[in-house]
Amino acid sequence: MKLKFVAPCLFGLEAPLAEELRAMLADEVKAENGRVLFSGDENILARANIGSRYAERILLHIGSFEAHSFEQLFQGVKSLPWEQWIGRTDRFPVKGYSLNSDLFSVRDCQSIIKKAVVERLKTKYRIPWFEESGDLYQIQFSILKNQVTLMIDTSGIGLHKRGYRPAANAAPIKETLAAALCYFSRLRGYHTLYDPMCGSGTIPVEGALLVRNIAPGLKRHFTAESWKTLPKDLWKSEGDRARDLEIACPEFQCFASDIDARSLDLAAGNARRAGVADLITFFHADIRSFTPKTDRGTVIVNPPYGERLMDIQSAEELYRVAGEKFQPKRGWSYSIISPDEKFESLFGRKADKRRKLYNGMIQCQYYMYFK
């Protein structure tokens, strides 16, 4: 059965998300601001959930239409084939948002959509009420410039929650963003990765998962796993497929350090749970003592900064130290994410390439040095 999907992502991650979906053999892949649209069968539904490094979740697209009034919203929702997914006893709560539209009250839109779905299911199942005690079908809606999109969430907990990081230090980088930093830095299996301010180890772990092609969702569960509308063996077969695609990287190694010993304990635990502890060497060190252990290296850093963990003066001093330590050298690249507009002057030189990314709600630049 051909299905349509919407994969929301952090702004700036649309390109890597679209690329990985094409590699998964998804059809009709189209990147838009903050999301990627694609299509495929039930296997693609499970494959994208298990294998996506950059999507925030995978939403099943039920339908779209234009609405300027609550009556148009009601009739549009009621016309959609909800019974193809939602059973007689299933739960179907509603949430969403409205931007730049005539229907601006989210609470009223939620109520109208819920009522319309109920009326549709009443007609199809010929029952007067729904107990909603079964499987979860979280309905999500977006109304943007009067264009209504109705979806069902297949993921449950956001896909950035891989399952290896039950605890983290203050203000950890999102796993999806950390994976994207490794992607943009062109990390490969024959590289040596360095992160001298590793915190709870998210960048080293995501880098190791990336080079070994380990699907990030193999150790977690998804809402759609319980759906009776999907084949029973779907998730096992897609999990087996993902494991078959893993690769050995005997040349890859990662050196990750931090000044905070507690963070290093968390990082080591995260690496063990992710199954990549053998690829990462964690050690206690200040960036001021950064000394490369190899002739070539790929350095990726998410420094603590004023809006996140420390005062601005201390953060800016770190940028100066990084500029002194990360000197241009053949076989080396350095990539640093920061929201500080003065970063390049503090670091001491202009980046060879920059990308605008978001770390949570904070707009950042990813400064890349490779010449």
PDB file of N, CA and C in Angstrom, residues 85-176:
ATOM      1  N   TRP A  85      -7.122   3.224   9.688  1.00  0.00           N
ATOM      2  CA  TRP A  85      -6.101   3.094  10.716  1.00  0.00           C
ATOM      3  C   TRP A  85      -6.671   2.920  12.115  1.00  0.00           C
ATOM      4  N   ILE A  86      -7.647   3.728  12.478  1.00  0.00           N
ATOM      5  CA  ILE A  86      -8.153   3.751  13.852  1.00  0.00           C
ATOM      6  C   ILE A  86      -9.272   2.726  14.025  1.00  0.00           C
ATOM      7  N   GLY A  87      -9.079   1.812  14.981  1.00  0.00           N
ATOM      8  CA  GLY A  87     -10.072   0.775  15.251  1.00  0.00           C
ATOM      9  C   GLY A  87     -11.137   1.229  16.233  1.00  0.00           C
ATOM     10  N   ARG A  88     -12.068   0.347  16.520  1.00  0.00           N
ATOM     11  CA  ARG A  88     -13.219   0.672  17.376  1.00  0.00           C
ATOM     12  C   ARG A  88     -12.836   1.078  18.793  1.00  0.00           C
ATOM     13  N   THR A  89     -11.747   0.504  19.314  1.00  0.00           N
ATOM     14  CA  THR A  89     -11.363   0.777  20.704  1.00  0.00           C
ATOM     15  C   THR A  89     -10.105   1.624  20.834  1.00  0.00           C
ATOM     16  N   ASP A  90      -9.533   2.041  19.723  1.00  0.00           N
ATOM     17  CA  ASP A  90      -8.248   2.743  19.770  1.00  0.00           C
ATOM     18  C   ASP A  90      -8.372   4.173  20.291  1.00  0.00           C
ATOM     19  N   ARG A  91      -7.247   4.680  20.793  1.00  0.00           N
ATOM     20  CA  ARG A  91      -7.173   6.063  21.288  1.00  0.00           C
ATOM     21  C   ARG A  91      -6.736   6.985  20.152  1.00  0.00           C
ATOM     22  N   PHE A  92      -7.346   8.156  20.069  1.00  0.00           N
ATOM     23  CA  PHE A  92      -6.960   9.103  19.018  1.00  0.00           C
ATOM     24  C   PHE A  92      -7.036  10.545  19.509  1.00  0.00           C
ATOM     25  N   PRO A  93      -6.156  10.918  20.445  1.00  0.00           N
ATOM     26  CA  PRO A  93      -6.084  12.317  20.887  1.00  0.00           C
ATOM     27  C   PRO A  93      -5.618  13.205  19.743  1.00  0.00           C
ATOM     28  N   VAL A  94      -5.835  14.507  19.886  1.00  0.00           N
ATOM     29  CA  VAL A  94      -5.524  15.470  18.820  1.00  0.00           C
ATOM     30  C   VAL A  94      -4.654  16.593  19.365  1.00  0.00           C
ATOM     31  N   LYS A  95      -3.604  16.950  18.637  1.00  0.00           N
ATOM     32  CA  LYS A  95      -2.808  18.135  18.971  1.00  0.00           C
ATOM     33  C   LYS A  95      -2.247  18.723  17.692  1.00  0.00           C
ATOM     34  N   GLY A  96      -1.841  19.990  17.758  1.00  0.00           N
ATOM     35  CA  GLY A  96      -1.298  20.621  16.566  1.00  0.00           C
ATOM     36  C   GLY A  96      -1.090  22.107  16.748  1.00  0.00           C
ATOM     37  N   TYR A  97      -0.992  22.818  15.620  1.00  0.00           N
ATOM     38  CA  TYR A  97      -0.732  24.256  15.672  1.00  0.00           C
ATOM     39  C   TYR A  97      -1.361  24.930  14.465  1.00  0.00           C
ATOM     40  N   SER A  98      -1.532  26.259  14.591  1.00  0.00           N
ATOM     41  CA  SER A  98      -2.065  27.072  13.499  1.00  0.00           C
ATOM     42  C   SER A  98      -1.233  28.342  13.386  1.00  0.00           C
ATOM     43  N   LEU A  99      -0.782  28.659  12.161  1.00  0.00           N
ATOM     44  CA  LEU A  99       0.022  29.855  11.923  1.00  0.00           C
ATOM     45  C   LEU A  99      -0.514  30.607  10.709  1.00  0.00           C
ATOM     46  N   ASN A 100      -0.649  31.907  10.861  1.00  0.00           N
ATOM     47  CA  ASN A 100      -1.044  32.779   9.742  1.00  0.00           C
ATOM     48  C   ASN A 100      -2.301  32.274   9.034  1.00  0.00           C
ATOM     49  N   SER A 101      -3.312  31.879   9.817  1.00  0.00           N
ATOM     50  CA  SER A 101      -4.533  31.306   9.262  1.00  0.00           C
ATOM     51  C   SER A 101      -5.769  31.944   9.881  1.00  0.00           C
ATOM     52  N   ASP A 102      -6.887  31.832   9.179  1.00  0.00           N
ATOM     53  CA  ASP A 102      -8.154  32.365   9.704  1.00  0.00           C
ATOM     54  C   ASP A 102      -8.570  31.622  10.964  1.00  0.00           C
ATOM     55  N   LEU A 103      -8.285  30.344  11.031  1.00  0.00           N
ATOM     56  CA  LEU A 103      -8.598  29.539  12.218  1.00  0.00           C
ATOM     57  C   LEU A 103      -7.376  29.552  13.136  1.00  0.00           C
ATOM     58  N   PHE A 104      -7.371  30.475  14.091  1.00  0.00           N
ATOM     59  CA  PHE A 104      -6.171  30.678  14.902  1.00  0.00           C
ATOM     60  C   PHE A 104      -6.253  30.062  16.291  1.00  0.00           C
ATOM     61  N   SER A 105      -7.445  29.667  16.734  1.00  0.00           N
ATOM     62  CA  SER A 105      -7.585  29.076  18.067  1.00  0.00           C
ATOM     63  C   SER A 105      -7.249  27.590  18.006  1.00  0.00           C
ATOM     64  N   VAL A 106      -6.098  27.208  18.546  1.00  0.00           N
ATOM     65  CA  VAL A 106      -5.669  25.817  18.510  1.00  0.00           C
ATOM     66  C   VAL A 106      -6.641  24.934  19.276  1.00  0.00           C
ATOM     67  N   ARG A 107      -7.115  25.419  20.426  1.00  0.00           N
ATOM     68  CA  ARG A 107      -8.037  24.615  21.227  1.00  0.00           C
ATOM     69  C   ARG A 107      -9.330  24.332  20.472  1.00  0.00           C
ATOM     70  N   ASP A 108      -9.880  25.344  19.801  1.00  0.00           N
ATOM     71  CA  ASP A 108     -11.109  25.141  19.022  1.00  0.00           C
ATOM     72  C   ASP A 108     -10.857  24.186  17.853  1.00  0.00           C
ATOM     73  N   CYS A 109      -9.701  24.329  17.207  1.00  0.00           N
ATOM     74  CA  CYS A 109      -9.373  23.431  16.093  1.00  0.00           C
ATOM     75  C   CYS A 109      -9.259  21.986  16.577  1.00  0.00           C
ATOM     76  N   GLN A 110      -8.616  21.794  17.732  1.00  0.00           N
ATOM     77  CA  GLN A 110      -8.523  20.452  18.311  1.00  0.00           C
ATOM     78  C   GLN A 110      -9.909  19.848  18.510  1.00  0.00           C
ATOM     79  N   SER A 111     -10.803  20.632  19.081  1.00  0.00           N
ATOM     80  CA  SER A 111     -12.155  20.161  19.376  1.00  0.00           C
ATOM     81  C   SER A 111     -12.919  19.795  18.104  1.00  0.00           C
ATOM     82  N   ILE A 112     -12.817  20.638  17.090  1.00  0.00           N
ATOM     83  CA  ILE A 112     -13.524  20.397  15.830  1.00  0.00           C
ATOM     84  C   ILE A 112     -12.981  19.149  15.142  1.00  0.00           C
ATOM     85  N   ILE A 113     -11.659  19.008  15.118  1.00  0.00           N
ATOM     86  CA  ILE A 113     -11.040  17.845  14.470  1.00  0.00           C
ATOM     87  C   ILE A 113     -11.430  16.561  15.187  1.00  0.00           C
ATOM     88  N   LYS A 114     -11.388  16.575  16.509  1.00  0.00           N
ATOM     89  CA  LYS A 114     -11.779  15.396  17.286  1.00  0.00           C
ATOM     90  C   LYS A 114     -13.226  15.012  16.984  1.00  0.00           C
ATOM     91  N   LYS A 115     -14.107  15.996  16.979  1.00  0.00           N
ATOM     92  CA  LYS A 115     -15.527  15.738  16.721  1.00  0.00           C
ATOM     93  C   LYS A 115     -15.732  15.168  15.321  1.00  0.00           C
ATOM     94  N   ALA A 116     -15.001  15.694  14.347  1.00  0.00           N
ATOM     95  CA  ALA A 116     -15.151  15.227  12.968  1.00  0.00           C
ATOM     96  C   ALA A 116     -14.661  13.782  12.813  1.00  0.00           C
ATOM     97  N   VAL A 117     -13.562  13.438  13.466  1.00  0.00           N
ATOM     98  CA  VAL A 117     -13.066  12.065  13.399  1.00  0.00           C
ATOM     99  C   VAL A 117     -14.071  11.112  14.054  1.00  0.00           C
ATOM    100  N   VAL A 118     -14.610  11.525  15.187  1.00  0.00           N
ATOM    101  CA  VAL A 118     -15.613  10.707  15.878  1.00  0.00           C
ATOM    102  C   VAL A 118     -16.821  10.469  14.978  1.00  0.00           C
ATOM    103  N   GLU A 119     -17.300  11.514  14.346  1.00  0.00           N
ATOM    104  CA  GLU A 119     -18.473  11.377  13.476  1.00  0.00           C
ATOM    105  C   GLU A 119     -18.176  10.443  12.307  1.00  0.00           C
ATOM    106  N   ARG A 120     -16.984  10.549  11.758  1.00  0.00           N
ATOM    107  CA  ARG A 120     -16.595   9.653  10.661  1.00  0.00           C
ATOM    108  C   ARG A 120     -16.591   8.200  11.132  1.00  0.00           C
ATOM    109  N   LEU A 121     -15.994   7.948  12.289  1.00  0.00           N
ATOM    110  CA  LEU A 121     -15.888   6.583  12.793  1.00  0.00           C
ATOM    111  C   LEU A 121     -17.244   6.035  13.243  1.00  0.00           C
ATOM    112  N   LYS A 122     -18.092   6.912  13.773  1.00  0.00           N
ATOM    113  CA  LYS A 122     -19.456   6.486  14.138  1.00  0.00           C
ATOM    114  C   LYS A 122     -20.177   5.922  12.923  1.00  0.00           C
ATOM    115  N   THR A 123     -20.054   6.621  11.817  1.00  0.00           N
ATOM    116  CA  THR A 123     -20.715   6.201  10.572  1.00  0.00           C
ATOM    117  C   THR A 123     -20.159   4.875  10.079  1.00  0.00           C
ATOM    118  N   LYS A 124     -18.851   4.696  10.167  1.00  0.00           N
ATOM    119  CA  LYS A 124     -18.217   3.495   9.643  1.00  0.00           C
ATOM    120  C   LYS A 124     -18.422   2.277  10.543  1.00  0.00           C
ATOM    121  N   TYR A 125     -18.339   2.488  11.870  1.00  0.00           N
ATOM    122  CA  TYR A 125     -18.431   1.367  12.796  1.00  0.00           C
ATOM    123  C   TYR A 125     -19.837   1.167  13.368  1.00  0.00           C
ATOM    124  N   ARG A 126     -20.706   2.141  13.141  1.00  0.00           N
ATOM    125  CA  ARG A 126     -22.093   2.073  13.614  1.00  0.00           C
ATOM    126  C   ARG A 126     -22.168   1.829  15.124  1.00  0.00           C
ATOM    127  N   ILE A 127     -21.367   2.604  15.855  1.00  0.00           N
ATOM    128  CA  ILE A 127     -21.428   2.584  17.319  1.00  0.00           C
ATOM    129  C   ILE A 127     -21.543   4.029  17.801  1.00  0.00           C
ATOM    130  N   PRO A 128     -22.226   4.252  18.949  1.00  0.00           N
ATOM    131  CA  PRO A 128     -22.515   5.620  19.390  1.00  0.00           C
ATOM    132  C   PRO A 128     -21.365   6.330  20.098  1.00  0.00           C
ATOM    133  N   TRP A 129     -20.408   5.548  20.688  1.00  0.00           N
ATOM    134  CA  TRP A 129     -19.316   6.205  21.395  1.00  0.00           C
ATOM    135  C   TRP A 129     -18.072   5.305  21.370  1.00  0.00           C
ATOM    136  N   PHE A 130     -16.929   5.892  21.691  1.00  0.00           N
ATOM    137  CA  PHE A 130     -15.657   5.183  21.605  1.00  0.00           C
ATOM    138  C   PHE A 130     -14.970   5.198  22.965  1.00  0.00           C
ATOM    139  N   GLU A 131     -14.615   4.013  23.442  1.00  0.00           N
ATOM    140  CA  GLU A 131     -14.017   3.907  24.780  1.00  0.00           C
ATOM    141  C   GLU A 131     -12.564   4.348  24.806  1.00  0.00           C
ATOM    142  N   GLU A 132     -11.888   4.308  23.670  1.00  0.00           N
ATOM    143  CA  GLU A 132     -10.497   4.755  23.528  1.00  0.00           C
ATOM    144  C   GLU A 132      -9.576   4.137  24.581  1.00  0.00           C
ATOM    145  N   SER A 133      -9.536   2.819  24.585  1.00  0.00           N
ATOM    146  CA  SER A 133      -8.682   2.088  25.529  1.00  0.00           C
ATOM    147  C   SER A 133      -7.602   1.268  24.828  1.00  0.00           C
ATOM    148  N   GLY A 134      -7.582   1.301  23.505  1.00  0.00           N
ATOM    149  CA  GLY A 134      -6.655   0.451  22.756  1.00  0.00           C
ATOM    150  C   GLY A 134      -5.381   1.148  22.333  1.00  0.00           C
ATOM    151  N   ASP A 135      -4.903   0.805  21.130  1.00  0.00           N
ATOM    152  CA  ASP A 135      -3.643   1.354  20.619  1.00  0.00           C
ATOM    153  C   ASP A 135      -3.753   2.868  20.419  1.00  0.00           C
ATOM    154  N   LEU A 136      -2.596   3.534  20.510  1.00  0.00           N
ATOM    155  CA  LEU A 136      -2.555   4.993  20.385  1.00  0.00           C
ATOM    156  C   LEU A 136      -2.333   5.415  18.938  1.00  0.00           C
ATOM    157  N   TYR A 137      -3.216   6.275  18.451  1.00  0.00           N
ATOM    158  CA  TYR A 137      -3.070   6.916  17.149  1.00  0.00           C
ATOM    159  C   TYR A 137      -3.129   8.427  17.382  1.00  0.00           C
ATOM    160  N   GLN A 138      -1.974   8.990  17.698  1.00  0.00           N
ATOM    161  CA  GLN A 138      -1.905  10.412  18.008  1.00  0.00           C
ATOM    162  C   GLN A 138      -2.091  11.224  16.732  1.00  0.00           C
ATOM    163  N   ILE A 139      -3.232  11.926  16.649  1.00  0.00           N
ATOM    164  CA  ILE A 139      -3.504  12.765  15.489  1.00  0.00           C
ATOM    165  C   ILE A 139      -2.783  14.096  15.659  1.00  0.00           C
ATOM    166  N   GLN A 140      -2.075  14.511  14.624  1.00  0.00           N
ATOM    167  CA  GLN A 140      -1.426  15.819  14.628  1.00  0.00           C
ATOM    168  C   GLN A 140      -1.943  16.629  13.448  1.00  0.00           C
ATOM    169  N   PHE A 141      -2.139  17.908  13.681  1.00  0.00           N
ATOM    170  CA  PHE A 141      -2.576  18.768  12.588  1.00  0.00           C
ATOM    171  C   PHE A 141      -1.683  19.995  12.502  1.00  0.00           C
ATOM    172  N   SER A 142      -1.563  20.510  11.303  1.00  0.00           N
ATOM    173  CA  SER A 142      -0.918  21.806  11.110  1.00  0.00           C
ATOM    174  C   SER A 142      -1.826  22.625  10.206  1.00  0.00           C
ATOM    175  N   ILE A 143      -1.998  23.892  10.536  1.00  0.00           N
ATOM    176  CA  ILE A 143      -2.758  24.814   9.699  1.00  0.00           C
ATOM    177  C   ILE A 143      -1.841  25.987   9.405  1.00  0.00           C
ATOM    178  N   LEU A 144      -1.373  26.057   8.174  1.00  0.00           N
ATOM    179  CA  LEU A 144      -0.427  27.084   7.776  1.00  0.00           C
ATOM    180  C   LEU A 144      -0.980  27.819   6.561  1.00  0.00           C
ATOM    181  N   LYS A 145      -1.262  29.106   6.760  1.00  0.00           N
ATOM    182  CA  LYS A 145      -1.844  29.931   5.692  1.00  0.00           C
ATOM    183  C   LYS A 145      -3.113  29.278   5.136  1.00  0.00           C
ATOM    184  N   ASN A 146      -3.938  28.783   6.067  1.00  0.00           N
ATOM    185  CA  ASN A 146      -5.250  28.180   5.779  1.00  0.00           C
ATOM    186  C   ASN A 146      -5.172  26.804   5.110  1.00  0.00           C
ATOM    187  N   GLN A 147      -3.955  26.262   4.980  1.00  0.00           N
ATOM    188  CA  GLN A 147      -3.799  24.918   4.430  1.00  0.00           C
ATOM    189  C   GLN A 147      -3.702  23.933   5.595  1.00  0.00           C
ATOM    190  N   VAL A 148      -4.681  23.028   5.678  1.00  0.00           N
ATOM    191  CA  VAL A 148      -4.759  22.073   6.782  1.00  0.00           C
ATOM    192  C   VAL A 148      -4.097  20.758   6.380  1.00  0.00           C
ATOM    193  N   THR A 149      -3.236  20.241   7.250  1.00  0.00           N
ATOM    194  CA  THR A 149      -2.623  18.941   7.037  1.00  0.00           C
ATOM    195  C   THR A 149      -2.911  18.063   8.252  1.00  0.00           C
ATOM    196  N   LEU A 150      -3.450  16.871   8.009  1.00  0.00           N
ATOM    197  CA  LEU A 150      -3.782  15.924   9.074  1.00  0.00           C
ATOM    198  C   LEU A 150      -2.848  14.729   9.001  1.00  0.00           C
ATOM    199  N   MET A 151      -2.296  14.355  10.148  1.00  0.00           N
ATOM    200  CA  MET A 151      -1.302  13.284  10.216  1.00  0.00           C
ATOM    201  C   MET A 151      -1.525  12.433  11.452  1.00  0.00           C
ATOM    202  N   ILE A 152      -0.946  11.236  11.457  1.00  0.00           N
ATOM    203  CA  ILE A 152      -0.909  10.382  12.646  1.00  0.00           C
ATOM    204  C   ILE A 152       0.551  10.086  12.959  1.00  0.00           C
ATOM    205  N   ASP A 153       0.937  10.278  14.227  1.00  0.00           N
ATOM    206  CA  ASP A 153       2.322  10.065  14.641  1.00  0.00           C
ATOM    207  C   ASP A 153       2.614   8.570  14.764  1.00  0.00           C
ATOM    208  N   THR A 154       3.635   8.104  14.058  1.00  0.00           N
ATOM    209  CA  THR A 154       4.017   6.694  14.126  1.00  0.00           C
ATOM    210  C   THR A 154       5.158   6.440  15.113  1.00  0.00           C
ATOM    211  N   SER A 155       5.815   7.511  15.568  1.00  0.00           N
ATOM    212  CA  SER A 155       7.042   7.356  16.351  1.00  0.00           C
ATOM    213  C   SER A 155       6.804   7.276  17.853  1.00  0.00           C
ATOM    214  N   GLY A 156       5.933   8.135  18.367  1.00  0.00           N
ATOM    215  CA  GLY A 156       5.766   8.229  19.814  1.00  0.00           C
ATOM    216  C   GLY A 156       6.769   9.215  20.369  1.00  0.00           C
ATOM    217  N   ILE A 157       7.654   8.766  21.221  1.00  0.00           N
ATOM    218  CA  ILE A 157       8.732   9.617  21.730  1.00  0.00           C
ATOM    219  C   ILE A 157       9.575  10.077  20.544  1.00  0.00           C
ATOM    220  N   GLY A 158      10.013  11.340  20.556  1.00  0.00           N
ATOM    221  CA  GLY A 158      10.786  11.886  19.453  1.00  0.00           C
ATOM    222  C   GLY A 158      11.971  11.007  19.067  1.00  0.00           C
ATOM    223  N   LEU A 159      12.299  10.975  17.795  1.00  0.00           N
ATOM    224  CA  LEU A 159      13.348  10.089  17.304  1.00  0.00           C
ATOM    225  C   LEU A 159      14.746  10.473  17.789  1.00  0.00           C
ATOM    226  N   HIS A 160      14.896  11.699  18.298  1.00  0.00           N
ATOM    227  CA  HIS A 160      16.201  12.048  18.861  1.00  0.00           C
ATOM    228  C   HIS A 160      16.475  11.257  20.143  1.00  0.00           C
ATOM    229  N   LYS A 161      15.437  10.690  20.727  1.00  0.00           N
ATOM    230  CA  LYS A 161      15.607   9.852  21.917  1.00  0.00           C
ATOM    231  C   LYS A 161      15.989   8.447  21.466  1.00  0.00           C
ATOM    232  N   ARG A 162      17.269   8.213  21.307  1.00  0.00           N
ATOM    233  CA  ARG A 162      17.753   6.933  20.793  1.00  0.00           C
ATOM    234  C   ARG A 162      17.610   5.807  21.813  1.00  0.00           C
ATOM    235  N   GLY A 163      17.657   6.180  23.081  1.00  0.00           N
ATOM    236  CA  GLY A 163      17.585   5.161  24.126  1.00  0.00           C
ATOM    237  C   GLY A 163      18.892   4.941  24.856  1.00  0.00           C
ATOM    238  N   TYR A 164      19.985   5.557  24.375  1.00  0.00           N
ATOM    239  CA  TYR A 164      21.274   5.337  25.031  1.00  0.00           C
ATOM    240  C   TYR A 164      21.600   6.426  26.051  1.00  0.00           C
ATOM    241  N   ARG A 165      20.784   7.480  26.125  1.00  0.00           N
ATOM    242  CA  ARG A 165      21.132   8.613  26.973  1.00  0.00           C
ATOM    243  C   ARG A 165      20.040   8.870  28.022  1.00  0.00           C
ATOM    244  N   PRO A 166      19.910   7.999  29.026  1.00  0.00           N
ATOM    245  CA  PRO A 166      18.888   8.214  30.050  1.00  0.00           C
ATOM    246  C   PRO A 166      19.173   9.427  30.916  1.00  0.00           C
ATOM    247  N   ALA A 167      20.451   9.766  31.025  1.00  0.00           N
ATOM    248  CA  ALA A 167      20.845  10.956  31.789  1.00  0.00           C
ATOM    249  C   ALA A 167      21.872  11.729  30.977  1.00  0.00           C
ATOM    250  N   ALA A 168      21.915  13.028  31.195  1.00  0.00           N
ATOM    251  CA  ALA A 168      22.875  13.856  30.460  1.00  0.00           C
ATOM    252  C   ALA A 168      23.317  15.010  31.343  1.00  0.00           C
ATOM    253  N   ASN A 169      24.396  15.667  30.940  1.00  0.00           N
ATOM    254  CA  ASN A 169      24.836  16.851  31.672  1.00  0.00           C
ATOM    255  C   ASN A 169      23.934  18.027  31.303  1.00  0.00           C
ATOM    256  N   ALA A 170      24.211  19.189  31.840  1.00  0.00           N
ATOM    257  CA  ALA A 170      23.380  20.356  31.572  1.00  0.00           C
ATOM    258  C   ALA A 170      23.409  20.715  30.092  1.00  0.00           C
ATOM    259  N   ALA A 171      22.230  21.066  29.546  1.00  0.00           N
ATOM    260  CA  ALA A 171      22.089  21.545  28.158  1.00  0.00           C
ATOM    261  C   ALA A 171      22.798  20.668  27.138  1.00  0.00           C
ATOM    262  N   PRO A 172      22.451  19.380  27.066  1.00  0.00           N
ATOM    263  CA  PRO A 172      23.106  18.515  26.086  1.00  0.00           C
ATOM    264  C   PRO A 172      22.639  18.836  24.669  1.00  0.00           C
ATOM    265  N   ILE A 173      23.505  18.564  23.709  1.00  0.00           N
ATOM    266  CA  ILE A 173      23.127  18.759  22.316  1.00  0.00           C
ATOM    267  C   ILE A 173      22.149  17.652  21.915  1.00  0.00           C
ATOM    268  N   LYS A 174      21.185  17.974  21.073  1.00  0.00           N
ATOM    269  CA  LYS A 174      20.224  16.981  20.619  1.00  0.00           C
ATOM    270  C   LYS A 174      20.932  15.945  19.743  1.00  0.00           C
ATOM    271  N   GLU A 175      20.531  14.693  19.892  1.00  0.00           N
ATOM    272  CA  GLU A 175      21.192  13.628  19.144  1.00  0.00           C
ATOM    273  C   GLU A 175      21.089  13.836  17.633  1.00  0.00           C
ATOM    274  N   THR A 176      19.940  14.296  17.162  1.00  0.00           N
ATOM    275  CA  THR A 176      19.769  14.529  15.725  1.00  0.00           C
ATOM    276  C   THR A 176      20.730  15.598  15.216  1.00  0.00           C
TER     277      THR A 176
END
